[in-house]
XYZ file of C-alpha atoms in Angstrom:
780
model
C 30.907 -88.024 -47.887
C 29.985 -88.163 -44.253
C 31.350 -90.316 -41.487
C 28.923 -92.628 -39.651
C 28.128 -92.712 -35.994
C 30.856 -93.528 -33.483
C 31.457 -96.424 -31.220
C 28.759 -95.229 -28.859
C 26.026 -95.797 -31.386
C 27.375 -99.260 -32.151
C 27.479 -100.158 -28.490
C 23.949 -98.818 -28.035
C 22.609 -101.081 -30.778
C 24.458 -104.072 -29.396
C 23.117 -103.395 -25.911
C 19.552 -103.240 -27.259
C 19.958 -106.777 -28.539
C 21.442 -108.117 -25.298
C 19.282 -106.445 -22.733
C 16.168 -104.333 -23.025
C 17.156 -102.275 -20.019
C 20.513 -101.410 -21.544
C 18.763 -100.564 -24.781
C 16.518 -98.179 -22.935
C 19.389 -96.392 -21.169
C 22.041 -96.342 -23.915
C 20.274 -93.783 -26.117
C 19.902 -91.509 -23.152
C 23.631 -91.684 -22.655
C 24.960 -91.237 -26.139
C 22.322 -89.790 -28.396
C 23.675 -86.281 -28.000
C 27.138 -87.320 -29.166
C 26.247 -88.368 -32.719
C 28.650 -87.195 -35.304
C 28.873 -87.418 -39.065
C 32.234 -87.243 -40.882
C 33.362 -87.271 -44.495
C 36.451 -89.296 -45.756
C 37.675 -90.168 -49.146
C 38.737 -93.630 -48.092
C 38.371 -95.795 -44.991
C 40.351 -98.902 -44.364
C 39.166 -101.772 -42.210
C 41.166 -104.829 -41.368
C 39.324 -108.099 -41.724
C 39.807 -111.343 -39.882
C 42.520 -112.469 -42.359
C 44.409 -109.173 -42.360
C 43.272 -108.039 -45.758
C 42.426 -104.405 -46.366
C 38.863 -103.562 -47.399
C 38.294 -100.433 -49.507
C 34.996 -98.505 -49.629
C 34.133 -96.034 -52.316
C 33.473 -92.444 -51.459
C 29.831 -91.487 -50.807
C 27.956 -88.503 -49.351
C 25.924 -88.710 -46.117
C 26.839 -92.101 -44.695
C 24.198 -91.948 -41.916
C 20.745 -90.672 -42.759
C 19.059 -90.491 -39.366
C 19.614 -89.122 -35.870
C 17.910 -89.994 -32.568
C 16.857 -87.605 -29.877
C 15.233 -88.453 -26.551
C 11.734 -87.009 -26.030
C 10.824 -84.912 -23.019
C 14.424 -83.803 -22.421
C 14.350 -81.165 -19.687
C 18.070 -80.278 -19.312
C 19.283 -76.681 -18.949
C 21.105 -76.636 -22.295
C 19.893 -77.538 -25.765
C 20.418 -81.187 -26.457
C 22.991 -82.104 -29.098
C 21.349 -84.094 -31.822
C 24.477 -84.709 -33.951
C 27.268 -83.109 -35.975
C 27.646 -82.607 -39.698
C 31.068 -82.492 -41.356
C 31.973 -82.259 -45.030
C 35.173 -83.429 -46.693
C 35.420 -80.086 -48.456
C 35.556 -78.313 -45.111
C 39.246 -77.434 -44.622
C 38.553 -75.838 -41.290
C 39.377 -72.330 -42.535
C 35.864 -71.099 -42.003
C 34.982 -70.833 -45.686
C 32.473 -73.723 -45.453
C 29.039 -72.862 -44.190
C 26.433 -75.434 -43.104
C 22.749 -74.770 -43.838
C 19.776 -76.704 -42.353
C 16.221 -76.691 -43.759
C 13.059 -78.786 -43.402
C 10.615 -79.593 -40.575
C 11.416 -77.610 -37.455
C 14.578 -76.059 -38.926
C 15.334 -72.777 -37.229
C 12.653 -73.261 -34.565
C 13.142 -76.695 -33.055
C 16.461 -77.597 -34.630
C 19.381 -75.134 -35.081
C 22.780 -75.756 -36.669
C 26.127 -74.128 -36.027
C 27.083 -72.995 -39.540
C 30.793 -73.306 -38.749
C 30.982 -76.595 -36.848
C 27.870 -78.331 -38.168
C 26.564 -79.188 -34.691
C 22.753 -79.658 -34.583
C 20.912 -78.878 -31.353
C 17.239 -79.277 -30.313
C 16.110 -76.086 -28.656
C 12.668 -77.357 -27.475
C 11.345 -80.339 -25.629
C 10.056 -82.936 -28.059
C 7.058 -85.201 -27.589
C 6.914 -88.372 -29.635
C 3.184 -88.631 -29.198
C 2.805 -85.307 -30.992
C 5.348 -85.995 -33.784
C 7.505 -89.095 -33.987
C 10.087 -87.869 -36.547
C 11.282 -84.839 -38.488
C 12.691 -84.728 -42.043
C 15.547 -82.252 -42.559
C 17.893 -81.288 -45.395
C 21.621 -80.355 -44.861
C 23.923 -78.605 -47.336
C 27.463 -77.190 -47.316
C 27.904 -73.860 -49.188
C 30.703 -71.359 -49.704
C 30.448 -68.730 -47.023
C 31.481 -65.923 -49.349
C 29.447 -66.751 -52.401
C 26.741 -69.010 -50.919
C 27.397 -71.419 -53.724
C 26.796 -75.102 -52.899
C 29.968 -77.021 -52.270
C 28.089 -80.330 -52.406
C 24.550 -81.364 -53.288
C 22.019 -81.251 -50.399
C 21.343 -84.425 -48.467
C 18.176 -85.409 -46.583
C 18.183 -87.085 -43.190
C 15.653 -87.928 -40.457
C 15.599 -87.030 -36.804
C 13.579 -89.619 -34.862
C 12.158 -88.830 -31.457
C 13.010 -91.734 -29.208
C 10.123 -92.810 -26.962
C 10.205 -92.852 -23.198
C 7.441 -94.109 -20.898
C 5.751 -90.805 -20.299
C 2.048 -91.690 -20.924
C -0.045 -93.717 -18.478
C -2.726 -96.119 -19.741
C -6.202 -94.657 -20.149
C -9.687 -96.203 -20.216
C -11.412 -94.125 -22.847
C -14.965 -95.390 -22.276
C -15.155 -95.539 -18.513
C -16.909 -95.724 -16.192
C -18.458 -99.001 -17.302
C -21.805 -100.618 -16.448
C -22.389 -104.340 -16.659
C -25.118 -106.859 -15.783
C -24.816 -110.507 -14.906
C -27.535 -112.930 -13.706
C -27.532 -113.829 -10.070
C -26.532 -117.348 -9.101
C -24.145 -117.497 -12.083
C -21.380 -120.067 -12.111
C -17.779 -119.118 -11.279
C -15.980 -117.780 -14.329
C -19.058 -116.355 -16.026
C -17.943 -113.483 -18.267
C -19.275 -110.131 -17.177
C -17.634 -107.748 -19.695
C -14.276 -106.709 -21.161
C -12.535 -103.427 -20.460
C -9.745 -102.064 -22.650
C -7.160 -99.375 -21.897
C -4.927 -97.549 -24.404
C -1.344 -96.266 -24.001
C -0.040 -93.433 -26.173
C 3.571 -94.647 -25.936
C 5.285 -96.506 -28.779
C 4.157 -100.154 -28.678
C 7.099 -101.202 -30.889
C 9.768 -99.891 -28.568
C 10.337 -101.413 -25.165
C 7.527 -102.173 -22.705
C 6.147 -98.676 -22.482
C 2.832 -99.727 -24.063
C 2.607 -103.334 -22.830
C -0.355 -103.336 -20.419
C -1.340 -105.675 -17.626
C -4.825 -105.586 -15.982
C -5.523 -106.185 -12.329
C -8.474 -105.727 -9.967
C -8.084 -103.254 -7.130
C -11.633 -103.423 -5.734
C -14.281 -106.083 -6.084
C -12.627 -109.190 -4.656
C -13.559 -111.852 -3.905
C -16.667 -111.520 -6.059
C -15.007 -110.791 -9.393
C -11.654 -111.266 -11.160
C -10.021 -109.878 -14.322
C -7.785 -111.570 -16.860
C -4.370 -109.734 -16.858
C -3.833 -109.758 -20.608
C -7.374 -109.338 -22.023
C -9.190 -107.269 -19.380
C -12.169 -109.688 -19.267
C -14.027 -109.471 -15.946
C -15.466 -112.736 -14.648
C -17.414 -113.874 -11.600
C -15.237 -115.323 -8.855
C -17.813 -116.551 -6.322
C -20.736 -118.984 -6.829
C -24.364 -118.330 -5.844
C -24.230 -114.557 -5.638
C -27.746 -113.664 -4.546
C -29.393 -110.516 -5.882
C -31.772 -110.453 -2.962
C -28.755 -110.233 -0.616
C -26.754 -107.709 -2.656
C -27.621 -106.322 -6.063
C -24.807 -103.929 -7.053
C -21.012 -104.136 -6.894
C -18.451 -101.410 -7.543
C -15.337 -102.904 -9.147
C -12.097 -100.949 -9.817
C -9.838 -102.240 -12.614
C -6.210 -101.096 -13.061
C -4.160 -101.153 -16.289
C -0.343 -100.815 -15.823
C 2.317 -100.487 -18.546
C 5.907 -101.777 -18.541
C 4.344 -105.220 -18.320
C 3.200 -104.503 -14.796
C 6.807 -104.127 -13.511
C 7.901 -101.621 -10.951
C 8.160 -98.114 -12.327
C 5.388 -98.541 -14.857
C 2.554 -96.046 -15.180
C -1.037 -97.076 -14.495
C -4.614 -95.986 -14.992
C -7.857 -97.126 -13.369
C -11.522 -97.263 -14.202
C -14.685 -98.086 -12.288
C -17.085 -100.835 -13.339
C -20.582 -100.930 -11.759
C -21.880 -104.496 -11.966
C -25.563 -105.238 -11.309
C -26.948 -108.681 -10.619
C -30.091 -109.379 -12.621
C -32.956 -111.379 -11.183
C -33.771 -115.034 -11.756
C -36.613 -117.033 -10.267
C -34.716 -118.588 -7.407
C -37.180 -117.806 -4.594
C -40.600 -119.382 -3.999
C -43.567 -117.303 -2.780
C -44.081 -117.326 0.972
C -47.078 -116.333 3.100
C -46.011 -114.218 6.081
C -48.542 -116.067 8.263
C -50.210 -119.423 8.082
C -53.742 -118.393 9.094
C -55.739 -115.348 7.962
C -58.976 -114.219 9.583
C -61.606 -112.313 7.580
C -65.229 -111.346 7.988
C -68.121 -110.525 5.684
C -71.536 -109.096 6.382
C -74.516 -111.072 5.256
C -75.924 -108.059 3.410
C -73.037 -108.046 0.939
C -73.935 -108.870 -2.641
C -72.141 -111.118 -5.097
C -68.857 -109.750 -6.406
C -68.045 -107.662 -3.346
C -64.578 -108.008 -1.837
C -64.153 -109.974 1.392
C -60.417 -109.550 2.028
C -56.875 -109.756 0.649
C -53.773 -111.791 1.375
C -50.316 -111.697 -0.160
C -47.533 -114.213 -0.534
C -44.184 -112.439 -0.678
C -41.747 -113.256 -3.468
C -38.502 -111.228 -3.504
C -37.950 -111.924 -7.199
C -38.619 -109.185 -9.731
C -40.754 -108.934 -12.840
C -42.310 -112.095 -14.127
C -40.078 -114.099 -11.795
C -42.061 -112.723 -8.877
C -45.562 -113.176 -10.330
C -47.848 -115.188 -8.058
C -51.221 -116.785 -8.749
C -53.712 -117.805 -6.060
C -56.350 -120.558 -5.899
C -58.498 -122.440 -3.420
C -57.415 -126.016 -2.951
C -59.911 -127.073 -0.271
C -62.516 -125.753 2.171
C -66.260 -125.575 2.783
C -66.627 -122.178 1.116
C -65.222 -122.962 -2.321
C -68.667 -122.501 -3.906
C -69.448 -119.391 -1.868
C -66.182 -117.488 -2.395
C -63.753 -116.939 -5.259
C -60.171 -115.675 -5.355
C -58.455 -113.603 -8.053
C -55.014 -112.031 -8.418
C -54.441 -108.296 -8.402
C -51.664 -107.884 -10.996
C -50.680 -104.473 -9.658
C -50.229 -105.384 -6.008
C -49.707 -109.162 -6.496
C -52.337 -109.819 -3.840
C -54.955 -112.525 -3.724
C -58.429 -110.928 -3.599
C -61.213 -113.007 -2.048
C -64.719 -112.071 -3.239
C -68.260 -113.292 -2.706
C -69.499 -115.651 -5.366
C -72.978 -115.695 -3.856
C -74.545 -114.026 -0.793
C -74.084 -115.533 2.659
C -76.664 -115.860 5.402
C -75.729 -115.413 9.033
C -78.726 -117.395 10.188
C -77.760 -120.360 7.960
C -73.959 -120.548 8.304
C -71.735 -118.308 10.330
C -68.170 -119.366 9.408
C -66.207 -120.772 6.453
C -62.700 -122.248 6.193
C -60.617 -122.083 2.986
C -57.175 -123.344 1.998
C -55.322 -120.963 -0.343
C -52.289 -121.851 -2.453
C -49.875 -119.279 -3.927
C -47.511 -120.369 -6.690
C -45.150 -118.807 -9.247
C -46.436 -118.576 -12.783
C -42.973 -118.610 -14.446
C -40.399 -121.199 -13.397
C -36.674 -121.284 -14.288
C -35.665 -124.808 -15.320
C -32.194 -124.292 -13.827
C -33.630 -123.912 -10.341
C -36.597 -126.302 -10.357
C -34.679 -128.587 -8.005
C -34.694 -125.788 -5.453
C -38.543 -125.901 -5.300
C -41.350 -126.282 -4.716
C -42.207 -122.722 -5.786
C -45.507 -122.461 -3.914
C -46.907 -122.012 -0.415
C -50.284 -122.461 1.321
C -52.245 -120.647 4.020
C -55.590 -121.074 5.777
C -58.311 -118.407 5.548
C -61.180 -118.322 8.036
C -64.153 -116.167 7.019
C -66.680 -115.183 9.676
C -70.199 -114.146 8.595
C -71.484 -111.067 10.406
C -75.136 -110.536 11.193
C -76.731 -107.572 9.403
C -80.055 -105.857 9.827
C -81.687 -107.270 6.717
C -85.006 -106.175 5.279
C -87.988 -108.490 5.636
C -88.277 -111.304 3.114
C -91.532 -112.315 1.386
C -92.409 -115.961 1.276
C -92.857 -115.765 -2.511
C -91.033 -113.827 -5.182
C -94.367 -112.620 -6.628
C -98.108 -113.081 -6.023
C -101.065 -113.526 -8.411
C -104.726 -113.082 -7.341
C -108.162 -112.912 -8.990
C -111.179 -110.794 -8.123
C -114.578 -110.480 -9.756
C -115.462 -107.227 -11.416
C -118.070 -105.057 -9.782
C -117.203 -106.648 -6.429
C -118.090 -104.473 -3.494
C -115.400 -102.384 -1.894
C -113.616 -104.261 0.859
C -113.650 -107.541 -1.021
C -110.625 -109.627 -0.058
C -108.297 -110.175 -3.005
C -105.510 -112.144 -1.314
C -102.755 -112.034 1.299
C -98.996 -111.473 1.155
C -96.669 -112.574 3.918
C -93.156 -111.411 4.856
C -91.010 -111.950 7.934
C -87.840 -110.580 9.482
C -85.004 -113.052 8.860
C -82.800 -111.546 11.547
C -82.365 -113.128 14.935
C -84.512 -110.434 16.524
C -87.439 -111.354 14.226
C -89.078 -107.933 14.461
C -92.688 -107.435 13.315
C -93.395 -106.257 9.780
C -95.672 -103.491 8.478
C -97.216 -103.625 4.967
C -98.152 -100.851 2.570
C -98.875 -100.292 -1.111
C -96.619 -97.685 -2.763
C -98.906 -95.134 -4.320
C -96.968 -94.960 -7.594
C -97.938 -98.607 -8.279
C -101.648 -97.983 -7.558
C -102.236 -94.376 -8.539
C -106.048 -94.531 -8.457
C -105.955 -96.484 -5.172
C -108.093 -99.442 -6.231
C -106.660 -101.586 -3.415
C -105.598 -101.407 0.202
C -103.463 -103.726 2.330
C -103.660 -104.509 5.995
C -100.566 -103.000 7.642
C -100.153 -105.928 10.003
C -101.690 -108.971 8.281
C -100.888 -108.191 4.600
C -104.494 -108.807 3.407
C -105.220 -106.978 0.125
C -108.781 -105.649 -0.383
C -110.596 -103.628 -3.014
C -111.550 -100.033 -2.318
C -114.136 -99.719 -5.145
C -115.852 -101.909 -7.750
C -113.580 -102.869 -10.619
C -114.497 -102.878 -14.309
C -112.865 -105.591 -16.391
C -113.719 -103.838 -19.649
C -111.783 -100.766 -18.499
C -108.758 -102.464 -16.930
C -108.570 -106.275 -16.894
C -105.271 -106.473 -14.936
C -103.874 -104.516 -12.007
C -100.141 -104.786 -11.316
C -99.196 -103.331 -7.947
C -96.386 -103.675 -5.434
C -96.590 -104.327 -1.701
C -93.825 -103.090 0.561
C -92.896 -104.764 3.862
C -90.987 -102.647 6.393
C -89.353 -103.916 9.570
C -90.690 -102.210 12.665
C -87.701 -101.060 14.662
C -84.092 -101.422 13.616
C -83.123 -99.472 10.492
C -86.632 -99.516 8.945
C -85.434 -101.449 5.939
C -88.076 -102.494 3.475
C -88.514 -104.882 0.617
C -91.082 -105.028 -2.172
C -92.933 -107.800 -3.953
C -94.919 -107.779 -7.193
C -98.679 -108.518 -6.960
C -100.653 -109.219 -10.163
C -104.453 -109.022 -9.810
C -106.745 -110.280 -12.568
C -110.304 -108.910 -12.791
C -112.733 -111.726 -13.598
C -115.483 -110.956 -16.105
C -119.122 -110.586 -15.052
C -122.215 -110.228 -17.333
C -122.689 -106.509 -16.775
C -122.922 -105.261 -20.383
C -125.962 -105.598 -22.627
C -125.306 -106.943 -26.157
C -125.299 -104.523 -29.083
C -124.362 -104.413 -32.706
C -120.662 -104.465 -33.339
C -121.134 -101.943 -36.187
C -123.931 -99.539 -37.166
C -123.700 -99.921 -40.949
C -126.764 -99.667 -43.181
C -128.181 -102.707 -44.990
C -128.715 -102.234 -48.733
C -131.591 -104.164 -50.324
C -132.504 -104.288 -54.013
C -135.996 -103.223 -55.093
C -136.567 -106.516 -56.863
C -135.344 -108.751 -54.031
C -136.999 -112.160 -53.733
C -138.768 -113.287 -50.531
C -136.774 -115.488 -48.168
C -133.395 -114.155 -49.291
C -130.789 -113.363 -46.650
C -130.159 -109.637 -46.468
C -127.490 -109.566 -43.755
C -125.772 -111.742 -41.170
C -125.291 -109.908 -37.859
C -122.344 -111.168 -35.808
C -121.687 -111.196 -32.062
C -125.363 -110.875 -31.027
C -128.070 -113.120 -29.627
C -131.453 -111.990 -31.023
C -135.116 -112.628 -30.269
C -137.513 -110.404 -32.281
C -140.331 -110.463 -34.887
C -141.098 -108.145 -37.810
C -143.628 -108.041 -40.578
C -141.402 -107.190 -43.480
C -138.245 -109.025 -42.317
C -137.779 -111.999 -40.085
C -134.835 -113.101 -37.968
C -133.065 -116.424 -37.713
C -131.544 -117.198 -34.286
C -127.996 -118.612 -34.179
C -126.201 -120.310 -31.341
C -122.946 -118.632 -32.301
C -123.980 -115.045 -31.540
C -125.028 -114.299 -35.113
C -128.372 -113.362 -36.654
C -129.637 -113.348 -40.278
C -132.202 -110.892 -41.706
C -134.617 -112.402 -44.318
C -136.990 -110.605 -46.689
C -140.623 -111.697 -46.219
C -142.250 -109.900 -49.166
C -141.629 -109.516 -52.879
C -140.148 -106.273 -54.109
C -139.872 -102.721 -52.782
C -140.411 -99.304 -54.296
C -137.951 -96.525 -53.657
C -140.516 -93.977 -54.720
C -142.811 -95.199 -51.976
C -140.222 -95.744 -49.183
C -136.491 -95.913 -49.624
C -135.413 -96.400 -45.959
C -136.683 -98.823 -43.298
C -135.754 -98.665 -39.601
C -135.956 -102.144 -38.080
C -135.861 -102.401 -34.221
C -134.089 -105.520 -33.001
C -133.993 -106.795 -29.419
C -130.768 -108.557 -28.478
C -130.448 -110.878 -25.448
C -127.332 -112.678 -24.128
C -126.882 -115.910 -22.184
C -125.096 -114.356 -19.208
C -125.981 -114.529 -15.546
C -127.887 -112.408 -15.007
C -129.114 -112.168 -18.659
C -128.847 -108.755 -20.346
C -130.780 -107.360 -23.308
C -130.916 -104.234 -25.469
C -132.896 -102.897 -28.435
C -130.916 -101.730 -31.479
C -132.245 -100.113 -34.627
C -131.130 -101.503 -37.964
C -131.275 -99.156 -40.989
C -132.264 -100.817 -44.283
C -132.013 -98.780 -47.534
C -133.709 -99.778 -50.774
C -131.487 -99.444 -53.846
C -131.769 -99.750 -57.592
C -130.109 -102.933 -58.937
C -129.621 -104.557 -62.317
C -130.600 -108.064 -63.344
C -127.595 -109.499 -61.569
C -128.551 -107.822 -58.295
C -125.687 -105.377 -58.641
C -126.487 -102.133 -56.849
C -126.579 -99.159 -59.213
C -127.876 -96.334 -57.072
C -129.348 -95.833 -53.663
C -130.267 -92.122 -54.111
C -133.741 -90.810 -54.870
C -132.672 -87.565 -56.655
C -132.371 -88.915 -60.193
C -136.103 -89.645 -60.245
C -136.974 -85.984 -59.595
C -135.128 -84.661 -62.672
C -136.906 -84.266 -66.049
C -137.276 -87.540 -67.812
C -135.530 -86.382 -71.000
C -132.274 -85.313 -69.242
C -129.867 -88.204 -69.065
C -126.687 -88.560 -67.065
C -124.523 -87.822 -70.122
C -126.347 -84.553 -70.659
C -125.761 -83.512 -67.085
C -122.029 -84.211 -67.454
C -121.868 -82.140 -70.673
C -123.622 -79.198 -69.023
C -121.261 -79.300 -66.055
C -118.254 -79.418 -68.414
C -119.421 -76.311 -70.274
C -119.927 -74.429 -67.040
C -116.414 -75.363 -65.860
C -114.877 -74.214 -69.166
C -116.670 -70.842 -69.017
C -115.530 -70.308 -65.449
C -111.940 -71.121 -66.429
C -112.021 -68.576 -69.268
C -113.317 -65.880 -66.955
C -110.686 -66.612 -64.323
C -107.922 -66.569 -66.940
C -109.098 -63.261 -68.344
C -109.186 -61.666 -64.892
C -105.735 -63.009 -64.088
C -104.254 -61.583 -67.308
C -105.762 -58.173 -66.595
C -104.268 -58.130 -63.105
C -100.826 -59.000 -64.381
C -100.579 -55.755 -66.365
C -98.529 -53.262 -64.385
C -99.435 -49.574 -64.544
C -96.601 -47.046 -64.521
C -95.699 -45.588 -61.150
C -95.471 -42.025 -62.517
C -98.779 -40.572 -63.626
C -98.523 -38.009 -66.362
C -101.256 -35.613 -67.223
C -103.519 -36.316 -70.160
C -101.934 -33.621 -72.220
C -98.459 -35.184 -71.888
C -97.370 -35.114 -75.480
C -95.137 -38.198 -75.068
C -98.203 -40.367 -74.582
C -99.809 -39.225 -77.884
C -99.084 -39.593 -81.555
C -98.849 -36.206 -83.247
C -99.542 -36.140 -86.967
C -98.556 -33.163 -89.044
C -98.090 -32.552 -92.792
C -94.734 -30.800 -92.557
C -92.418 -32.537 -94.976
C -89.272 -30.842 -93.757
C -86.257 -29.697 -95.594
C -84.142 -32.810 -95.429
C -81.412 -33.854 -93.104
C -79.999 -30.310 -92.888
C -83.333 -28.788 -91.871
C -83.155 -28.313 -88.122
C -85.783 -25.558 -87.819
C -88.814 -27.417 -89.191
C -89.963 -28.664 -85.789
C -89.224 -27.329 -82.323
C -87.836 -30.319 -80.390
C -88.550 -28.537 -77.113
C -92.161 -29.530 -77.607
C -91.257 -33.117 -76.709
C -90.101 -32.144 -73.275
C -92.380 -32.920 -70.329
C -93.840 -29.668 -69.126
C -94.033 -31.029 -65.596
C -90.502 -32.372 -65.779
C -89.206 -28.913 -66.600
C -90.034 -27.831 -63.084
C -88.026 -30.721 -61.562
C -91.104 -32.579 -60.322
C -92.881 -35.647 -61.680
C -96.009 -36.977 -59.937
C -95.655 -40.439 -58.307
C -98.311 -43.080 -58.468
C -96.916 -45.431 -55.869
C -96.770 -42.818 -53.080
C -98.837 -39.929 -51.960
C -96.742 -36.770 -52.114
C -96.730 -34.868 -48.865
C -95.078 -31.682 -50.025
C -94.001 -30.041 -53.216
C -90.298 -29.565 -53.767
C -89.422 -26.094 -54.929
C -87.504 -25.593 -58.081
C -83.765 -25.940 -57.463
C -81.636 -22.870 -57.931
C -80.381 -22.448 -61.385
C -83.191 -24.381 -63.014
C -82.708 -26.168 -66.310
C -80.866 -24.674 -69.223
C -82.922 -23.537 -72.119
C -83.068 -26.189 -74.766
C -81.635 -24.048 -77.538
C -79.066 -22.199 -75.434
C -76.694 -25.007 -74.340
C -74.788 -27.817 -75.877
C -75.955 -31.461 -75.838
C -73.215 -32.615 -73.485
C -74.077 -30.021 -70.840
C -77.771 -30.782 -71.228
C -77.278 -34.533 -70.696
C -75.025 -34.043 -67.661
C -77.568 -31.696 -66.104
C -80.438 -34.144 -66.619
C -78.383 -37.035 -65.192
C -77.526 -34.995 -62.111
C -81.189 -34.046 -61.646
C -82.263 -37.690 -61.938
C -79.667 -38.820 -59.398
C -80.632 -36.188 -56.837
C -84.396 -36.229 -57.376
C -86.060 -37.456 -54.131
C -89.350 -38.032 -55.971
C -87.801 -40.457 -58.451
C -89.234 -43.996 -58.316
C -87.204 -46.535 -56.238
C -86.327 -48.618 -59.303
C -84.531 -48.224 -62.612
C -86.384 -46.108 -65.148
C -85.757 -44.641 -68.573
C -84.993 -40.951 -68.651
C -86.305 -39.274 -71.807
C -84.301 -36.367 -73.088
C -86.197 -34.686 -75.898
C -83.378 -32.480 -77.051
C -81.255 -32.883 -80.107
C -78.965 -29.905 -79.822
C -78.483 -26.882 -81.916
C -76.208 -25.789 -84.657
C -73.884 -28.278 -86.313
C -71.685 -27.562 -89.233
C -72.164 -31.152 -90.284
C -75.899 -30.706 -90.447
C -78.307 -33.357 -89.364
C -76.856 -36.778 -88.522
C -80.187 -38.479 -87.984
C -80.781 -39.753 -91.505
C -79.847 -43.390 -92.043
C -79.483 -42.811 -95.739
C -76.715 -40.255 -95.341
C -74.149 -43.010 -95.582
C -75.223 -43.909 -99.109
C -75.542 -40.331 -100.403
C -72.915 -38.784 -102.587
C -72.079 -35.944 -100.277
C -69.131 -33.724 -100.864
C -68.847 -32.815 -97.194
C -65.582 -33.500 -95.420
C -66.091 -35.410 -92.162
C -62.463 -35.623 -91.123
C -63.080 -33.114 -88.368
C -65.059 -35.794 -86.528
C -61.752 -37.399 -85.552
C -61.062 -34.439 -83.257
C -64.405 -34.546 -81.479
C -63.331 -37.233 -79.061
C -64.523 -40.732 -78.229
C -68.208 -39.821 -78.282
C -68.065 -39.375 -82.075
C -65.519 -42.091 -82.792
C -68.139 -44.380 -84.366
C -69.275 -41.666 -86.784
C -65.706 -40.727 -87.541
C -64.819 -44.342 -88.387
C -67.988 -44.732 -90.442
C -67.595 -41.664 -92.638
C -63.831 -41.561 -92.614
C -63.605 -45.142 -93.855
C -65.857 -44.331 -96.788
C -63.765 -41.368 -97.808
C -60.594 -43.346 -97.549
C -62.060 -46.136 -99.634
C -63.045 -43.654 -102.313
C -59.586 -42.164 -102.367
C -57.948 -45.576 -102.717
C -60.226 -46.510 -105.583
């Protein structure tokens, strides 16, 4: 059907095989001259002279090529279509359809030439699929079936390489070996990687030599110098270039920046800036206070730069201690115990600083430690006086005269000046001022006699203050014990009575008295002296009579063995009691013998029980009477509602409404709108409200009830609690007669109660009651 491409296309393909440069230029030269032809037969002579025949077919070439980014003044010729049925008389018309037909690609309907009217970009669309057909110009009828072909956009090197993820950041340890991989960078090229060298990239380093290098084919960045020291230089800015066309001249290129940071390793030992440090401490400093600081510098970072400090030698290793401040990495020297200027004035210490974390790769570079000497000078301070003892204990006899020497405290100034000391007793330790102290000699004396029984110990403090200087003082505890003297006469420990049975036998012990020393004589009782401060009371006669004497008062003289001896006379009370045969005390009271002989104890209990019961009944009766509440509203005696009225009027049945005047039941006082109050005293009488009350027989029940409710709500004299309002009014005139009889339901009445249904909800119950009965009768 269609003739293939010409000799130019054949030469272009051959040149692409022989040389890549010819292949790149040949399409530019001949792509616009493509042409398709249609023949019935084509003859080709072979090597042996024979004629080869090819059968007729339609489109013999199904694709065209067009160079991208063509910028010529005229539309570029893509190719030419020609049909065998086209006799050249203009009756054949060529039609083009498909992607870009009419916009990008146009066809001359007479000649079949196809032109590209716009610049094409392979990176946007690499090929277009079109359909060509030959039709009769007059009738538009197809002369041949349509054929599909492809227009491929031929790539040119029009896109430079790009680093899509730049700039890059990388880290590599310092002191790394040459060739250590840092990172890999990758560039992309939008050109066709299958055609020519447009997308074949080569990497090179533009900035960063001689420290780093890059592999041309992979883009891997590696270290190029050994022993790069972070402490000398930490960051490097490296520029990497990617160039297409295999890096040859004329290729496009792109660059990116890589910021490489050297990370730290422990490759530096700590170092003291100086070999000797001088410090000083005052002798008045207490344990734990800081003396000074020193620091060994280590340029490493993080844990690689951590330093620990310790004493390795010196005469102050027991007096001082050293710790590490983790925040500042300093060695802090502190007092372990106080120093004394007068005892030792200088100390020498040897301090070692070493790394806590070592890198095995660099141990050979060690040692990772350093030493320095610290000299600590002790400064003299104005110290308070010091007592010779930490506390004092003295004894003094009670009742000693004022001014008696108790003891002496001694303190001295430990400073070089050795100033005199003044003593005093702080008043808060001796509030009652039992003691005094000599301000210069420290002798403690009493100011009054002391009583051991009142206060056996006195705990005071004595203060010593340096005269001159800063008047510093110090205190010491003084404990003073008051020694006992025989200054209290003996006496009974308790004053209890002694109970003795009437029938006691002579010589029996009545009581043992403890904590006394007795010498006495008595007719009825006798004593028995004991060496252990006890005394026994014995009965010297047989039997006692409570009727004659029930209580005996026995004077007893008590003497002690003290120096000087002390004595006192105490009275012992002895009570005679009634006992049984086993000497068990029954009663020690005399009253039962005064009562009549015939009245026993059981009788007394019965009489008391009766009296209690009678009293309980009386109290209960009174309580019940008080619980009854009287009404708050006092009605007059003639109030008919408080009486029962009896009359012999039989009445005329349930329809008799005139037999008794219901108005009689109304409260006469209530008719005037006033009821007397019991709970308050009325101060004024309220006048009758305008309008008054309706006459009982002149209004309907509903109006009457509403009026009474309104009066009750607005009555200022009403009691301040809920009460029952009595309405003694039944109403007048009812065609149904009386509704008050309970037996009216069972009577055979011929009255019709259906009208009750129209009386409203107030009479609904009656309407249901009577209406139901009537309905039931009708149904039966």
